[in-house]
mmCIF file of C-alpha atoms in Angstrom:
data_model
loop_
_atom_site.group_PDB
_atom_site.id
_atom_site.type_symbol
_atom_site.label_atom_id
_atom_site.label_comp_id
_atom_site.label_asym_id
_atom_site.label_seq_id
_atom_site.Cartn_x
_atom_site.Cartn_y
_atom_site.Cartn_z
ATOM 1 C CA UNK A 1 4.272 36.727 -31.125
ATOM 2 C CA UNK A 2 6.298 38.019 -28.038
ATOM 3 C CA UNK A 3 8.236 35.520 -26.001
ATOM 4 C CA UNK A 4 7.187 35.564 -22.355
ATOM 5 C CA UNK A 5 10.059 36.157 -20.073
ATOM 6 C CA UNK A 6 10.715 36.071 -16.333
ATOM 7 C CA UNK A 7 8.989 38.903 -14.576
ATOM 8 C CA UNK A 8 6.414 39.287 -17.343
ATOM 9 C CA UNK A 9 2.759 39.365 -16.397
ATOM 10 C CA UNK A 10 1.196 36.005 -17.137
ATOM 11 C CA UNK A 11 -1.486 36.522 -19.788
ATOM 12 C CA UNK A 12 -5.103 36.057 -18.625
ATOM 13 C CA UNK A 13 -7.530 33.948 -20.485
ATOM 14 C CA UNK A 14 -10.931 32.236 -20.232
ATOM 15 C CA UNK A 15 -11.086 28.653 -21.659
ATOM 16 C CA UNK A 16 -13.217 25.565 -21.691
ATOM 17 C CA UNK A 17 -11.698 22.991 -19.415
ATOM 18 C CA UNK A 18 -12.369 19.489 -18.243
ATOM 19 C CA UNK A 19 -14.081 21.178 -15.244
ATOM 20 C CA UNK A 20 -16.200 23.759 -17.257
ATOM 21 C CA UNK A 21 -15.358 27.238 -18.577
ATOM 22 C CA UNK A 22 -12.801 28.971 -16.242
ATOM 23 C CA UNK A 23 -10.943 32.301 -16.111
ATOM 24 C CA UNK A 24 -7.259 31.698 -15.357
ATOM 25 C CA UNK A 25 -6.875 34.596 -12.946
ATOM 26 C CA UNK A 26 -10.150 33.889 -11.119
ATOM 27 C CA UNK A 27 -9.026 30.180 -10.788
ATOM 28 C CA UNK A 28 -5.773 31.189 -9.367
ATOM 29 C CA UNK A 29 -7.105 33.827 -7.035
ATOM 30 C CA UNK A 30 -4.286 34.612 -4.491
ATOM 31 C CA UNK A 31 -2.402 31.310 -5.034
ATOM 32 C CA UNK A 32 0.613 30.465 -6.954
ATOM 33 C CA UNK A 33 0.008 28.710 -10.184
ATOM 34 C CA UNK A 34 1.531 26.042 -12.509
ATOM 35 C CA UNK A 35 0.394 26.010 -16.037
ATOM 36 C CA UNK A 36 1.823 23.087 -18.060
ATOM 37 C CA UNK A 37 1.082 21.855 -21.545
ATOM 38 C CA UNK A 38 0.830 18.476 -23.116
ATOM 39 C CA UNK A 39 1.156 17.585 -26.771
ATOM 40 C CA UNK A 40 -2.048 15.583 -27.016
ATOM 41 C CA UNK A 41 -4.605 13.421 -25.399
ATOM 42 C CA UNK A 42 -4.109 9.667 -25.160
ATOM 43 C CA UNK A 43 -0.276 9.894 -25.442
ATOM 44 C CA UNK A 44 1.802 7.733 -23.073
ATOM 45 C CA UNK A 45 4.184 10.269 -21.468
ATOM 46 C CA UNK A 46 1.359 12.781 -20.881
ATOM 47 C CA UNK A 47 -0.727 10.009 -19.210
ATOM 48 C CA UNK A 48 2.070 9.359 -16.748
ATOM 49 C CA UNK A 49 2.613 13.204 -16.161
ATOM 50 C CA UNK A 50 -1.022 14.027 -15.462
ATOM 51 C CA UNK A 51 -1.290 10.941 -13.125
ATOM 52 C CA UNK A 52 1.817 12.042 -11.201
ATOM 53 C CA UNK A 53 0.584 15.717 -11.010
ATOM 54 C CA UNK A 54 -2.652 14.492 -9.484
ATOM 55 C CA UNK A 55 -0.777 12.436 -6.866
ATOM 56 C CA UNK A 56 1.447 15.588 -6.010
ATOM 57 C CA UNK A 57 -1.651 17.834 -5.564
ATOM 58 C CA UNK A 58 -1.426 17.593 -1.716
ATOM 59 C CA UNK A 59 2.185 18.820 -1.899
ATOM 60 C CA UNK A 60 1.251 21.647 -4.142
ATOM 61 C CA UNK A 61 -1.687 22.517 -1.912
ATOM 62 C CA UNK A 62 0.554 22.745 1.092
ATOM 63 C CA UNK A 63 2.570 25.344 -0.897
ATOM 64 C CA UNK A 64 -0.607 27.276 -2.000
ATOM 65 C CA UNK A 65 -0.133 26.282 -5.682
ATOM 66 C CA UNK A 66 -2.859 25.558 -8.071
ATOM 67 C CA UNK A 67 -2.424 23.562 -11.159
ATOM 68 C CA UNK A 68 -3.878 23.857 -14.652
ATOM 69 C CA UNK A 69 -2.886 21.620 -17.621
ATOM 70 C CA UNK A 70 -3.477 22.107 -21.314
ATOM 71 C CA UNK A 71 -3.825 19.941 -24.360
ATOM 72 C CA UNK A 72 -4.869 20.769 -27.883
ATOM 73 C CA UNK A 73 -7.716 18.347 -27.956
ATOM 74 C CA UNK A 74 -11.322 19.009 -26.880
ATOM 75 C CA UNK A 75 -12.965 18.689 -23.457
ATOM 76 C CA UNK A 76 -14.918 15.562 -24.432
ATOM 77 C CA UNK A 77 -11.678 13.915 -25.329
ATOM 78 C CA UNK A 78 -10.116 15.090 -22.055
ATOM 79 C CA UNK A 79 -12.901 13.474 -20.048
ATOM 80 C CA UNK A 80 -12.339 10.134 -21.801
ATOM 81 C CA UNK A 81 -8.742 10.442 -21.311
ATOM 82 C CA UNK A 82 -8.980 11.248 -17.646
ATOM 83 C CA UNK A 83 -10.682 7.846 -17.273
ATOM 84 C CA UNK A 84 -7.520 6.160 -18.710
ATOM 85 C CA UNK A 85 -5.285 8.389 -16.546
ATOM 86 C CA UNK A 86 -7.172 7.427 -13.378
ATOM 87 C CA UNK A 87 -7.232 3.650 -14.293
ATOM 88 C CA UNK A 88 -3.596 3.376 -15.413
ATOM 89 C CA UNK A 89 -2.042 5.723 -12.783
ATOM 90 C CA UNK A 90 -4.140 4.626 -9.825
ATOM 91 C CA UNK A 91 -5.178 8.183 -9.136
ATOM 92 C CA UNK A 92 -7.989 10.710 -9.648
ATOM 93 C CA UNK A 93 -7.127 13.720 -11.812
ATOM 94 C CA UNK A 94 -8.055 16.684 -9.575
ATOM 95 C CA UNK A 95 -7.282 19.780 -11.548
ATOM 96 C CA UNK A 96 -8.602 21.202 -14.824
ATOM 97 C CA UNK A 97 -7.258 20.463 -18.235
ATOM 98 C CA UNK A 98 -7.721 23.167 -20.805
ATOM 99 C CA UNK A 99 -9.333 22.208 -24.053
ATOM 100 C CA UNK A 100 -7.250 24.186 -26.546
ATOM 101 C CA UNK A 101 -8.559 23.130 -29.990
ATOM 102 C CA UNK A 102 -8.177 26.438 -31.532
ATOM 103 C CA UNK A 103 -4.578 26.918 -30.071
ATOM 104 C CA UNK A 104 -5.582 30.192 -28.369
ATOM 105 C CA UNK A 105 -3.813 29.680 -25.102
ATOM 106 C CA UNK A 106 -0.994 27.786 -26.826
ATOM 107 C CA UNK A 107 -0.329 30.784 -28.896
ATOM 108 C CA UNK A 108 -0.747 33.147 -26.057
ATOM 109 C CA UNK A 109 2.047 31.236 -24.056
ATOM 110 C CA UNK A 110 4.089 30.323 -27.122
ATOM 111 C CA UNK A 111 3.670 26.703 -26.395
ATOM 112 C CA UNK A 112 3.990 25.574 -30.124
ATOM 113 C CA UNK A 113 7.453 25.369 -31.469
ATOM 114 C CA UNK A 114 7.163 24.841 -35.300
ATOM 115 C CA UNK A 115 10.676 23.333 -35.569
ATOM 116 C CA UNK A 116 9.660 20.745 -33.086
ATOM 117 C CA UNK A 117 6.073 20.230 -34.280
ATOM 118 C CA UNK A 118 3.779 22.509 -36.239
ATOM 119 C CA UNK A 119 0.595 21.658 -34.327
ATOM 120 C CA UNK A 120 1.379 19.988 -31.018
ATOM 121 C CA UNK A 121 2.542 21.886 -27.977
ATOM 122 C CA UNK A 122 5.891 21.208 -26.385
ATOM 123 C CA UNK A 123 6.055 20.455 -22.738
ATOM 124 C CA UNK A 124 5.867 23.940 -21.434
ATOM 125 C CA UNK A 125 5.775 24.870 -17.657
ATOM 126 C CA UNK A 126 4.947 28.268 -16.315
ATOM 127 C CA UNK A 127 5.145 28.897 -12.531
ATOM 128 C CA UNK A 128 3.256 32.173 -11.692
ATOM 129 C CA UNK A 129 3.370 34.072 -8.366
ATOM 130 C CA UNK A 130 0.206 35.534 -6.702
ATOM 131 C CA UNK A 131 0.841 38.876 -8.411
ATOM 132 C CA UNK A 132 0.529 36.976 -11.765
ATOM 133 C CA UNK A 133 4.178 37.400 -12.570
ATOM 134 C CA UNK A 134 6.052 34.551 -14.452
ATOM 135 C CA UNK A 135 8.625 33.240 -12.046
ATOM 136 C CA UNK A 136 9.935 30.214 -13.901
ATOM 137 C CA UNK A 137 9.628 28.890 -17.454
ATOM 138 C CA UNK A 138 10.701 25.297 -18.522
ATOM 139 C CA UNK A 139 10.455 23.757 -21.944
ATOM 140 C CA UNK A 140 10.873 20.008 -22.464
ATOM 141 C CA UNK A 141 10.646 18.146 -25.779
ATOM 142 C CA UNK A 142 7.576 16.050 -26.345
ATOM 143 C CA UNK A 143 9.673 12.926 -25.733
ATOM 144 C CA UNK A 144 10.822 13.874 -22.203
ATOM 145 C CA UNK A 145 8.488 13.611 -19.256
ATOM 146 C CA UNK A 146 8.732 16.308 -16.423
ATOM 147 C CA UNK A 147 10.267 15.843 -12.962
ATOM 148 C CA UNK A 148 7.643 16.858 -10.502
ATOM 149 C CA UNK A 149 9.995 16.743 -7.581
ATOM 150 C CA UNK A 150 12.031 19.391 -9.316
ATOM 151 C CA UNK A 151 8.975 21.506 -9.724
ATOM 152 C CA UNK A 152 8.236 21.210 -5.970
ATOM 153 C CA UNK A 153 11.978 22.141 -5.361
ATOM 154 C CA UNK A 154 11.745 25.133 -7.549
ATOM 155 C CA UNK A 155 8.545 26.341 -5.810
ATOM 156 C CA UNK A 156 10.208 25.925 -2.359
ATOM 157 C CA UNK A 157 13.039 28.110 -3.646
ATOM 158 C CA UNK A 158 10.901 30.629 -5.278
ATOM 159 C CA UNK A 159 8.724 31.098 -2.179
ATOM 160 C CA UNK A 160 11.742 31.250 0.207
ATOM 161 C CA UNK A 161 13.664 33.740 -1.813
ATOM 162 C CA UNK A 162 10.421 35.839 -2.265
ATOM 163 C CA UNK A 163 10.307 36.317 1.514
ATOM 164 C CA UNK A 164 13.990 36.303 2.530
ATOM 165 C CA UNK A 165 17.152 37.959 1.143
ATOM 166 C CA UNK A 166 18.741 34.696 0.070
ATOM 167 C CA UNK A 167 19.366 32.502 -2.825
ATOM 168 C CA UNK A 168 19.432 28.694 -3.100
ATOM 169 C CA UNK A 169 22.558 26.928 -4.224
ATOM 170 C CA UNK A 170 22.924 23.977 -6.667
ATOM 171 C CA UNK A 171 20.903 20.880 -5.829
ATOM 172 C CA UNK A 172 19.368 22.823 -2.769
ATOM 173 C CA UNK A 173 16.479 20.982 -0.956
ATOM 174 C CA UNK A 174 14.041 22.583 1.506
ATOM 175 C CA UNK A 175 15.742 22.864 4.903
ATOM 176 C CA UNK A 176 19.378 22.982 3.656
ATOM 177 C CA UNK A 177 21.748 25.950 3.932
ATOM 178 C CA UNK A 178 21.060 28.896 1.582
ATOM 179 C CA UNK A 179 23.195 31.622 0.197
ATOM 180 C CA UNK A 180 23.132 35.216 1.592
ATOM 181 C CA UNK A 181 22.302 37.806 -0.975
ATOM 182 C CA UNK A 182 25.492 39.498 -2.368
ATOM 183 C CA UNK A 183 23.952 42.909 -1.794
ATOM 184 C CA UNK A 184 24.014 42.478 1.938
ATOM 185 C CA UNK A 185 27.353 43.176 3.722
ATOM 186 C CA UNK A 186 28.517 40.387 6.038
ATOM 187 C CA UNK A 187 28.229 42.250 9.297
ATOM 188 C CA UNK A 188 24.626 43.380 8.391
ATOM 189 C CA UNK A 189 23.899 39.773 7.299
ATOM 190 C CA UNK A 190 24.863 38.611 10.755
ATOM 191 C CA UNK A 191 22.155 40.901 12.291
ATOM 192 C CA UNK A 192 19.585 39.663 9.857
ATOM 193 C CA UNK A 193 20.238 35.931 9.876
ATOM 194 C CA UNK A 194 20.351 35.146 13.530
ATOM 195 C CA UNK A 195 21.051 31.414 13.037
ATOM 196 C CA UNK A 196 24.564 32.382 11.865
ATOM 197 C CA UNK A 197 26.474 33.386 8.695
ATOM 198 C CA UNK A 198 29.224 31.224 7.445
ATOM 199 C CA UNK A 199 31.602 33.241 5.220
ATOM 200 C CA UNK A 200 33.265 30.835 2.693
ATOM 201 C CA UNK A 201 34.364 33.704 0.497
ATOM 202 C CA UNK A 202 33.391 37.424 0.841
ATOM 203 C CA UNK A 203 30.871 36.799 -1.894
ATOM 204 C CA UNK A 204 29.867 33.346 -0.827
ATOM 205 C CA UNK A 205 28.067 33.380 2.554
ATOM 206 C CA UNK A 206 25.841 30.550 3.796
ATOM 207 C CA UNK A 207 23.104 30.642 6.477
ATOM 208 C CA UNK A 208 20.664 27.995 7.708
ATOM 209 C CA UNK A 209 17.387 28.082 5.827
ATOM 210 C CA UNK A 210 15.496 30.909 7.608
ATOM 211 C CA UNK A 211 12.157 29.251 7.048
ATOM 212 C CA UNK A 212 13.026 25.849 8.571
#
């Protein structure tokens, strides 16, 4: 099984989900996508994660990002679990959860790490751009819940750097200064980034967020 790397094309699939049978590419359309896996239904950390994801849907919508989750249990189990998620997390699950009983999607995306668990998925995250390229992968152990604020921050960075010749520094948040691409000479950068270029070092130039 090949490991998926940044820049690879995200594998397409058709799967049964909590919202019926869906094709991944058709579901994403021209949007960005987040595919994230959960070890099993009716587990405590996953319950909090899916509830949090539902609460973040408006923020993902603003960024043209569609979510799809995965668990190795069946669709009927998902629907019962969603009732618990909605009740305990005070929300309404508003995105599909893949029923991956046969582990087909889990295997396709290498979500099962045998040294961690032979049958349950780790907490994988894949962020996929509109060209269906993998732009980010994250892998958490089953015991550690994800930080959805970080996923929003990463998407802001990915979308900004896809459209401008910049990179984002450590702990960057939307609206803060960004780093000018090292491939652009400073004088040329001053013509491109009209809000100003601050040269800290010849290789470290800062400019205001060009999208802000």
